[in-house]
Amino acid sequence: TCPQCGGSLQEIPGEFEDAEEVDIDRAKPILRIHKRKKYACQCRKCLETAIGPPKLIVGGRYATHFAAHIAVEKYDAGLPLERSCKLLGRLGLKVTSQALFDQLWAMACHLEPTYTALRPDIVARHGFLNMDETPWPLLEGEKAGRWYIWALVASDAVWYGFDPSRSANTAGRFPVSYTHLRAHETVLD
């Protein structure tokens, strides 16, 4: 009813007003079952199963998208693996931090060729590069001590290297050579 006269309100065809609302739909674990066909030869000596979806760990349980999700949580949002386990547990998926680490390690091994190709690609495509080193404690193993993470930064990419030294030789080795640095008047601070 109309608040002014008490008459009934009639719909205005094609007229409406939008109202935005921001909400969060949490990522939920999904269990997909892939039915893989089996094939037998007429000789009855051979039985084959169709190939399943590609995995970072052959025969593994986790999808590559799951590993990517964990990597983004850890490296972009800074979420420790133990905390990811708790969050996934609340959603009904019991997983260990070791299982999550295994996924990250498998992803790192899979991406190794990309990592190796990234540094020379950045150097070749950019005339000016920013470089920085940050102290990083290495806590275990025979090489324990103060190490450095070196960042080679371009406008569209970043490459990280890890070295126990912060010397000028190390700085020159990461971007290929001092010659390249001098040729493009890159400044190291």
PDB file of N, CA and C in Angstrom, residues 1-78:
ATOM      1  N   THR A   1       0.836  -1.202   0.000  1.00  0.00           N
ATOM      2  CA  THR A   1       0.000   0.000   0.000  1.00  0.00           C
ATOM      3  C   THR A   1       0.863   1.241   0.000  1.00  0.00           C
ATOM      4  N   CYS A   2       0.273   2.300  -0.552  1.00  0.00           N
ATOM      5  CA  CYS A   2       0.954   3.597  -0.620  1.00  0.00           C
ATOM      6  C   CYS A   2       1.012   4.200   0.781  1.00  0.00           C
ATOM      7  N   PRO A   3       2.188   4.652   1.218  1.00  0.00           N
ATOM      8  CA  PRO A   3       2.281   5.267   2.544  1.00  0.00           C
ATOM      9  C   PRO A   3       1.604   6.645   2.609  1.00  0.00           C
ATOM     10  N   GLN A   4       1.290   7.268   1.454  1.00  0.00           N
ATOM     11  CA  GLN A   4       0.673   8.590   1.426  1.00  0.00           C
ATOM     12  C   GLN A   4      -0.853   8.522   1.460  1.00  0.00           C
ATOM     13  N   CYS A   5      -1.419   7.695   0.523  1.00  0.00           N
ATOM     14  CA  CYS A   5      -2.872   7.680   0.393  1.00  0.00           C
ATOM     15  C   CYS A   5      -3.524   6.370   0.816  1.00  0.00           C
ATOM     16  N   GLY A   6      -2.711   5.308   0.989  1.00  0.00           N
ATOM     17  CA  GLY A   6      -3.267   4.014   1.375  1.00  0.00           C
ATOM     18  C   GLY A   6      -3.727   3.172   0.205  1.00  0.00           C
ATOM     19  N   GLY A   7      -3.607   3.674  -1.042  1.00  0.00           N
ATOM     20  CA  GLY A   7      -4.000   2.907  -2.217  1.00  0.00           C
ATOM     21  C   GLY A   7      -3.004   1.788  -2.496  1.00  0.00           C
ATOM     22  N   SER A   8      -3.394   0.865  -3.372  1.00  0.00           N
ATOM     23  CA  SER A   8      -2.489  -0.258  -3.674  1.00  0.00           C
ATOM     24  C   SER A   8      -1.446   0.174  -4.694  1.00  0.00           C
ATOM     25  N   LEU A   9      -0.226  -0.339  -4.527  1.00  0.00           N
ATOM     26  CA  LEU A   9       0.887  -0.050  -5.435  1.00  0.00           C
ATOM     27  C   LEU A   9       0.860  -1.023  -6.606  1.00  0.00           C
ATOM     28  N   GLN A  10       1.124  -0.521  -7.822  1.00  0.00           N
ATOM     29  CA  GLN A  10       1.146  -1.336  -9.032  1.00  0.00           C
ATOM     30  C   GLN A  10       2.594  -1.407  -9.543  1.00  0.00           C
ATOM     31  N   GLU A  11       2.959  -2.567 -10.049  1.00  0.00           N
ATOM     32  CA  GLU A  11       4.311  -2.762 -10.587  1.00  0.00           C
ATOM     33  C   GLU A  11       4.509  -1.884 -11.820  1.00  0.00           C
ATOM     34  N   ILE A  12       5.702  -1.246 -11.919  1.00  0.00           N
ATOM     35  CA  ILE A  12       6.060  -0.470 -13.105  1.00  0.00           C
ATOM     36  C   ILE A  12       6.863  -1.410 -13.996  1.00  0.00           C
ATOM     37  N   PRO A  13       6.305  -1.819 -15.151  1.00  0.00           N
ATOM     38  CA  PRO A  13       6.981  -2.800 -16.013  1.00  0.00           C
ATOM     39  C   PRO A  13       8.363  -2.325 -16.450  1.00  0.00           C
ATOM     40  N   GLY A  14       9.360  -3.236 -16.320  1.00  0.00           N
ATOM     41  CA  GLY A  14      10.727  -2.953 -16.770  1.00  0.00           C
ATOM     42  C   GLY A  14      11.515  -2.032 -15.859  1.00  0.00           C
ATOM     43  N   GLU A  15      10.956  -1.584 -14.763  1.00  0.00           N
ATOM     44  CA  GLU A  15      11.652  -0.672 -13.854  1.00  0.00           C
ATOM     45  C   GLU A  15      12.065  -1.418 -12.587  1.00  0.00           C
ATOM     46  N   PHE A  16      13.335  -1.261 -12.208  1.00  0.00           N
ATOM     47  CA  PHE A  16      13.805  -1.837 -10.960  1.00  0.00           C
ATOM     48  C   PHE A  16      15.034  -1.075 -10.511  1.00  0.00           C
ATOM     49  N   GLU A  17      15.472  -1.315  -9.317  1.00  0.00           N
ATOM     50  CA  GLU A  17      16.649  -0.663  -8.755  1.00  0.00           C
ATOM     51  C   GLU A  17      17.619  -1.738  -8.293  1.00  0.00           C
ATOM     52  N   ASP A  18      18.906  -1.597  -8.663  1.00  0.00           N
ATOM     53  CA  ASP A  18      19.927  -2.563  -8.241  1.00  0.00           C
ATOM     54  C   ASP A  18      20.454  -2.202  -6.863  1.00  0.00           C
ATOM     55  N   ALA A  19      20.788  -3.206  -6.106  1.00  0.00           N
ATOM     56  CA  ALA A  19      21.440  -3.026  -4.813  1.00  0.00           C
ATOM     57  C   ALA A  19      22.591  -4.018  -4.740  1.00  0.00           C
ATOM     58  N   GLU A  20      23.821  -3.527  -4.563  1.00  0.00           N
ATOM     59  CA  GLU A  20      24.984  -4.406  -4.492  1.00  0.00           C
ATOM     60  C   GLU A  20      25.169  -4.928  -3.077  1.00  0.00           C
ATOM     61  N   GLU A  21      25.722  -6.131  -2.995  1.00  0.00           N
ATOM     62  CA  GLU A  21      26.028  -6.723  -1.699  1.00  0.00           C
ATOM     63  C   GLU A  21      27.319  -7.522  -1.855  1.00  0.00           C
ATOM     64  N   VAL A  22      28.278  -7.274  -0.984  1.00  0.00           N
ATOM     65  CA  VAL A  22      29.534  -8.004  -1.003  1.00  0.00           C
ATOM     66  C   VAL A  22      29.435  -9.129   0.012  1.00  0.00           C
ATOM     67  N   ASP A  23      29.796 -10.336  -0.417  1.00  0.00           N
ATOM     68  CA  ASP A  23      29.741 -11.503   0.444  1.00  0.00           C
ATOM     69  C   ASP A  23      30.976 -12.357   0.153  1.00  0.00           C
ATOM     70  N   ILE A  24      31.218 -13.372   0.943  1.00  0.00           N
ATOM     71  CA  ILE A  24      32.341 -14.271   0.729  1.00  0.00           C
ATOM     72  C   ILE A  24      31.815 -15.688   0.632  1.00  0.00           C
ATOM     73  N   ASP A  25      32.241 -16.386  -0.400  1.00  0.00           N
ATOM     74  CA  ASP A  25      31.927 -17.797  -0.551  1.00  0.00           C
ATOM     75  C   ASP A  25      33.249 -18.535  -0.418  1.00  0.00           C
ATOM     76  N   ARG A  26      33.498 -19.111   0.735  1.00  0.00           N
ATOM     77  CA  ARG A  26      34.783 -19.757   1.000  1.00  0.00           C
ATOM     78  C   ARG A  26      35.046 -20.902   0.031  1.00  0.00           C
ATOM     79  N   ALA A  27      36.329 -21.055  -0.254  1.00  0.00           N
ATOM     80  CA  ALA A  27      36.739 -22.193  -1.081  1.00  0.00           C
ATOM     81  C   ALA A  27      36.431 -23.470  -0.314  1.00  0.00           C
ATOM     82  N   LYS A  28      35.759 -24.386  -0.971  1.00  0.00           N
ATOM     83  CA  LYS A  28      35.389 -25.639  -0.325  1.00  0.00           C
ATOM     84  C   LYS A  28      36.067 -26.788  -1.053  1.00  0.00           C
ATOM     85  N   PRO A  29      36.552 -27.771  -0.281  1.00  0.00           N
ATOM     86  CA  PRO A  29      37.139 -28.927  -0.954  1.00  0.00           C
ATOM     87  C   PRO A  29      36.080 -29.710  -1.713  1.00  0.00           C
ATOM     88  N   ILE A  30      36.462 -30.203  -2.869  1.00  0.00           N
ATOM     89  CA  ILE A  30      35.555 -30.973  -3.714  1.00  0.00           C
ATOM     90  C   ILE A  30      36.213 -32.312  -3.989  1.00  0.00           C
ATOM     91  N   LEU A  31      35.492 -33.389  -3.818  1.00  0.00           N
ATOM     92  CA  LEU A  31      35.993 -34.710  -4.164  1.00  0.00           C
ATOM     93  C   LEU A  31      35.409 -35.086  -5.514  1.00  0.00           C
ATOM     94  N   ARG A  32      36.279 -35.132  -6.525  1.00  0.00           N
ATOM     95  CA  ARG A  32      35.842 -35.532  -7.862  1.00  0.00           C
ATOM     96  C   ARG A  32      36.211 -36.997  -8.068  1.00  0.00           C
ATOM     97  N   ILE A  33      35.316 -37.744  -8.629  1.00  0.00           N
ATOM     98  CA  ILE A  33      35.601 -39.135  -8.951  1.00  0.00           C
ATOM     99  C   ILE A  33      35.661 -39.247 -10.471  1.00  0.00           C
ATOM    100  N   HIS A  34      36.822 -39.598 -10.953  1.00  0.00           N
ATOM    101  CA  HIS A  34      37.031 -39.761 -12.394  1.00  0.00           C
ATOM    102  C   HIS A  34      36.858 -41.239 -12.721  1.00  0.00           C
ATOM    103  N   LYS A  35      35.876 -41.572 -13.536  1.00  0.00           N
ATOM    104  CA  LYS A  35      35.656 -42.952 -13.955  1.00  0.00           C
ATOM    105  C   LYS A  35      36.524 -43.199 -15.175  1.00  0.00           C
ATOM    106  N   ARG A  36      37.514 -44.064 -14.995  1.00  0.00           N
ATOM    107  CA  ARG A  36      38.461 -44.363 -16.061  1.00  0.00           C
ATOM    108  C   ARG A  36      38.137 -45.730 -16.634  1.00  0.00           C
ATOM    109  N   LYS A  37      37.861 -45.755 -17.914  1.00  0.00           N
ATOM    110  CA  LYS A  37      37.475 -47.006 -18.570  1.00  0.00           C
ATOM    111  C   LYS A  37      38.624 -48.001 -18.569  1.00  0.00           C
ATOM    112  N   LYS A  38      38.232 -49.282 -18.522  1.00  0.00           N
ATOM    113  CA  LYS A  38      39.211 -50.365 -18.601  1.00  0.00           C
ATOM    114  C   LYS A  38      39.051 -51.062 -19.942  1.00  0.00           C
ATOM    115  N   TYR A  39      40.184 -51.504 -20.486  1.00  0.00           N
ATOM    116  CA  TYR A  39      40.202 -52.159 -21.780  1.00  0.00           C
ATOM    117  C   TYR A  39      40.944 -53.486 -21.662  1.00  0.00           C
ATOM    118  N   ALA A  40      40.427 -54.488 -22.318  1.00  0.00           N
ATOM    119  CA  ALA A  40      41.069 -55.801 -22.325  1.00  0.00           C
ATOM    120  C   ALA A  40      41.276 -56.249 -23.760  1.00  0.00           C
ATOM    121  N   CYS A  41      42.371 -56.929 -23.976  1.00  0.00           N
ATOM    122  CA  CYS A  41      42.658 -57.486 -25.298  1.00  0.00           C
ATOM    123  C   CYS A  41      41.940 -58.832 -25.421  1.00  0.00           C
ATOM    124  N   GLN A  42      41.661 -59.220 -26.637  1.00  0.00           N
ATOM    125  CA  GLN A  42      40.976 -60.502 -26.868  1.00  0.00           C
ATOM    126  C   GLN A  42      41.826 -61.690 -26.422  1.00  0.00           C
ATOM    127  N   CYS A  43      43.131 -61.484 -26.338  1.00  0.00           N
ATOM    128  CA  CYS A  43      44.002 -62.580 -25.904  1.00  0.00           C
ATOM    129  C   CYS A  43      43.917 -62.803 -24.396  1.00  0.00           C
ATOM    130  N   ARG A  44      43.291 -61.889 -23.708  1.00  0.00           N
ATOM    131  CA  ARG A  44      43.086 -61.946 -22.252  1.00  0.00           C
ATOM    132  C   ARG A  44      44.394 -61.885 -21.455  1.00  0.00           C
ATOM    133  N   LYS A  45      45.446 -61.383 -22.072  1.00  0.00           N
ATOM    134  CA  LYS A  45      46.727 -61.254 -21.377  1.00  0.00           C
ATOM    135  C   LYS A  45      47.038 -59.801 -21.025  1.00  0.00           C
ATOM    136  N   CYS A  46      46.202 -58.899 -21.516  1.00  0.00           N
ATOM    137  CA  CYS A  46      46.473 -57.474 -21.301  1.00  0.00           C
ATOM    138  C   CYS A  46      45.219 -56.775 -20.803  1.00  0.00           C
ATOM    139  N   LEU A  47      45.397 -55.978 -19.749  1.00  0.00           N
ATOM    140  CA  LEU A  47      44.313 -55.154 -19.209  1.00  0.00           C
ATOM    141  C   LEU A  47      44.863 -53.745 -19.038  1.00  0.00           C
ATOM    142  N   GLU A  48      44.230 -52.771 -19.647  1.00  0.00           N
ATOM    143  CA  GLU A  48      44.680 -51.368 -19.575  1.00  0.00           C
ATOM    144  C   GLU A  48      43.575 -50.491 -19.023  1.00  0.00           C
ATOM    145  N   THR A  49      43.987 -49.428 -18.327  1.00  0.00           N
ATOM    146  CA  THR A  49      43.048 -48.446 -17.793  1.00  0.00           C
ATOM    147  C   THR A  49      43.351 -47.104 -18.445  1.00  0.00           C
ATOM    148  N   ALA A  50      42.308 -46.365 -18.787  1.00  0.00           N
ATOM    149  CA  ALA A  50      42.481 -45.045 -19.416  1.00  0.00           C
ATOM    150  C   ALA A  50      43.267 -44.122 -18.491  1.00  0.00           C
ATOM    151  N   ILE A  51      43.986 -43.214 -19.101  1.00  0.00           N
ATOM    152  CA  ILE A  51      44.802 -42.257 -18.355  1.00  0.00           C
ATOM    153  C   ILE A  51      43.886 -41.295 -17.597  1.00  0.00           C
ATOM    154  N   GLY A  52      44.240 -41.002 -16.363  1.00  0.00           N
ATOM    155  CA  GLY A  52      43.482 -40.059 -15.547  1.00  0.00           C
ATOM    156  C   GLY A  52      43.972 -38.639 -15.762  1.00  0.00           C
ATOM    157  N   PRO A  53      43.424 -37.697 -15.009  1.00  0.00           N
ATOM    158  CA  PRO A  53      43.847 -36.305 -15.150  1.00  0.00           C
ATOM    159  C   PRO A  53      45.304 -36.130 -14.713  1.00  0.00           C
ATOM    160  N   PRO A  54      46.009 -35.157 -15.285  1.00  0.00           N
ATOM    161  CA  PRO A  54      47.411 -34.946 -14.897  1.00  0.00           C
ATOM    162  C   PRO A  54      47.503 -34.489 -13.436  1.00  0.00           C
ATOM    163  N   LYS A  55      48.523 -34.958 -12.746  1.00  0.00           N
ATOM    164  CA  LYS A  55      48.755 -34.609 -11.337  1.00  0.00           C
ATOM    165  C   LYS A  55      50.204 -34.169 -11.172  1.00  0.00           C
ATOM    166  N   LEU A  56      50.462 -33.375 -10.171  1.00  0.00           N
ATOM    167  CA  LEU A  56      51.838 -32.996  -9.861  1.00  0.00           C
ATOM    168  C   LEU A  56      52.613 -34.195  -9.320  1.00  0.00           C
ATOM    169  N   ILE A  57      51.924 -35.043  -8.567  1.00  0.00           N
ATOM    170  CA  ILE A  57      52.517 -36.276  -8.062  1.00  0.00           C
ATOM    171  C   ILE A  57      51.768 -37.418  -8.742  1.00  0.00           C
ATOM    172  N   VAL A  58      52.473 -38.190  -9.547  1.00  0.00           N
ATOM    173  CA  VAL A  58      51.847 -39.270 -10.302  1.00  0.00           C
ATOM    174  C   VAL A  58      51.112 -40.207  -9.344  1.00  0.00           C
ATOM    175  N   GLY A  59      49.848 -40.453  -9.641  1.00  0.00           N
ATOM    176  CA  GLY A  59      49.031 -41.312  -8.790  1.00  0.00           C
ATOM    177  C   GLY A  59      48.566 -40.631  -7.518  1.00  0.00           C
ATOM    178  N   GLY A  60      48.862 -39.345  -7.383  1.00  0.00           N
ATOM    179  CA  GLY A  60      48.508 -38.605  -6.174  1.00  0.00           C
ATOM    180  C   GLY A  60      47.022 -38.331  -6.054  1.00  0.00           C
ATOM    181  N   ARG A  61      46.646 -37.874  -4.894  1.00  0.00           N
ATOM    182  CA  ARG A  61      45.245 -37.640  -4.568  1.00  0.00           C
ATOM    183  C   ARG A  61      44.780 -36.233  -4.924  1.00  0.00           C
ATOM    184  N   TYR A  62      45.693 -35.277  -4.976  1.00  0.00           N
ATOM    185  CA  TYR A  62      45.319 -33.869  -5.072  1.00  0.00           C
ATOM    186  C   TYR A  62      45.420 -33.324  -6.492  1.00  0.00           C
ATOM    187  N   ALA A  63      44.440 -32.500  -6.848  1.00  0.00           N
ATOM    188  CA  ALA A  63      44.419 -31.844  -8.156  1.00  0.00           C
ATOM    189  C   ALA A  63      45.485 -30.753  -8.215  1.00  0.00           C
ATOM    190  N   THR A  64      45.927 -30.415  -9.421  1.00  0.00           N
ATOM    191  CA  THR A  64      46.910 -29.340  -9.567  1.00  0.00           C
ATOM    192  C   THR A  64      46.336 -28.006  -9.089  1.00  0.00           C
ATOM    193  N   HIS A  65      45.034 -27.805  -9.267  1.00  0.00           N
ATOM    194  CA  HIS A  65      44.403 -26.574  -8.801  1.00  0.00           C
ATOM    195  C   HIS A  65      44.464 -26.479  -7.273  1.00  0.00           C
ATOM    196  N   PHE A  66      44.346 -27.613  -6.592  1.00  0.00           N
ATOM    197  CA  PHE A  66      44.461 -27.639  -5.131  1.00  0.00           C
ATOM    198  C   PHE A  66      45.855 -27.164  -4.717  1.00  0.00           C
ATOM    199  N   ALA A  67      46.890 -27.681  -5.390  1.00  0.00           N
ATOM    200  CA  ALA A  67      48.260 -27.274  -5.080  1.00  0.00           C
ATOM    201  C   ALA A  67      48.452 -25.777  -5.338  1.00  0.00           C
ATOM    202  N   ALA A  68      47.881 -25.282  -6.429  1.00  0.00           N
ATOM    203  CA  ALA A  68      47.989 -23.848  -6.731  1.00  0.00           C
ATOM    204  C   ALA A  68      47.299 -23.012  -5.646  1.00  0.00           C
ATOM    205  N   HIS A  69      46.161 -23.480  -5.162  1.00  0.00           N
ATOM    206  CA  HIS A  69      45.433 -22.778  -4.096  1.00  0.00           C
ATOM    207  C   HIS A  69      46.300 -22.701  -2.833  1.00  0.00           C
ATOM    208  N   ILE A  70      46.930 -23.801  -2.465  1.00  0.00           N
ATOM    209  CA  ILE A  70      47.792 -23.832  -1.273  1.00  0.00           C
ATOM    210  C   ILE A  70      48.991 -22.903  -1.472  1.00  0.00           C
ATOM    211  N   ALA A  71      49.569 -22.901  -2.672  1.00  0.00           N
ATOM    212  CA  ALA A  71      50.713 -22.027  -2.952  1.00  0.00           C
ATOM    213  C   ALA A  71      50.331 -20.557  -2.827  1.00  0.00           C
ATOM    214  N   VAL A  72      49.173 -20.184  -3.341  1.00  0.00           N
ATOM    215  CA  VAL A  72      48.725 -18.788  -3.241  1.00  0.00           C
ATOM    216  C   VAL A  72      48.488 -18.422  -1.778  1.00  0.00           C
ATOM    217  N   GLU A  73      47.856 -19.314  -1.023  1.00  0.00           N
ATOM    218  CA  GLU A  73      47.639 -19.037   0.407  1.00  0.00           C
ATOM    219  C   GLU A  73      48.963 -18.837   1.133  1.00  0.00           C
ATOM    220  N   LYS A  74      49.933 -19.689   0.845  1.00  0.00           N
ATOM    221  CA  LYS A  74      51.206 -19.621   1.560  1.00  0.00           C
ATOM    222  C   LYS A  74      52.069 -18.443   1.111  1.00  0.00           C
ATOM    223  N   TYR A  75      52.268 -18.313  -0.199  1.00  0.00           N
ATOM    224  CA  TYR A  75      53.245 -17.338  -0.673  1.00  0.00           C
ATOM    225  C   TYR A  75      52.672 -15.962  -0.960  1.00  0.00           C
ATOM    226  N   ASP A  76      51.390 -15.866  -1.232  1.00  0.00           N
ATOM    227  CA  ASP A  76      50.782 -14.559  -1.464  1.00  0.00           C
ATOM    228  C   ASP A  76      50.160 -14.012  -0.188  1.00  0.00           C
ATOM    229  N   ALA A  77      49.436 -14.865   0.546  1.00  0.00           N
ATOM    230  CA  ALA A  77      48.757 -14.412   1.767  1.00  0.00           C
ATOM    231  C   ALA A  77      49.587 -14.655   3.026  1.00  0.00           C
ATOM    232  N   GLY A  78      50.714 -15.387   2.903  1.00  0.00           N
ATOM    233  CA  GLY A  78      51.569 -15.619   4.066  1.00  0.00           C
ATOM    234  C   GLY A  78      50.978 -16.588   5.074  1.00  0.00           C
TER     235      GLY A  78
END
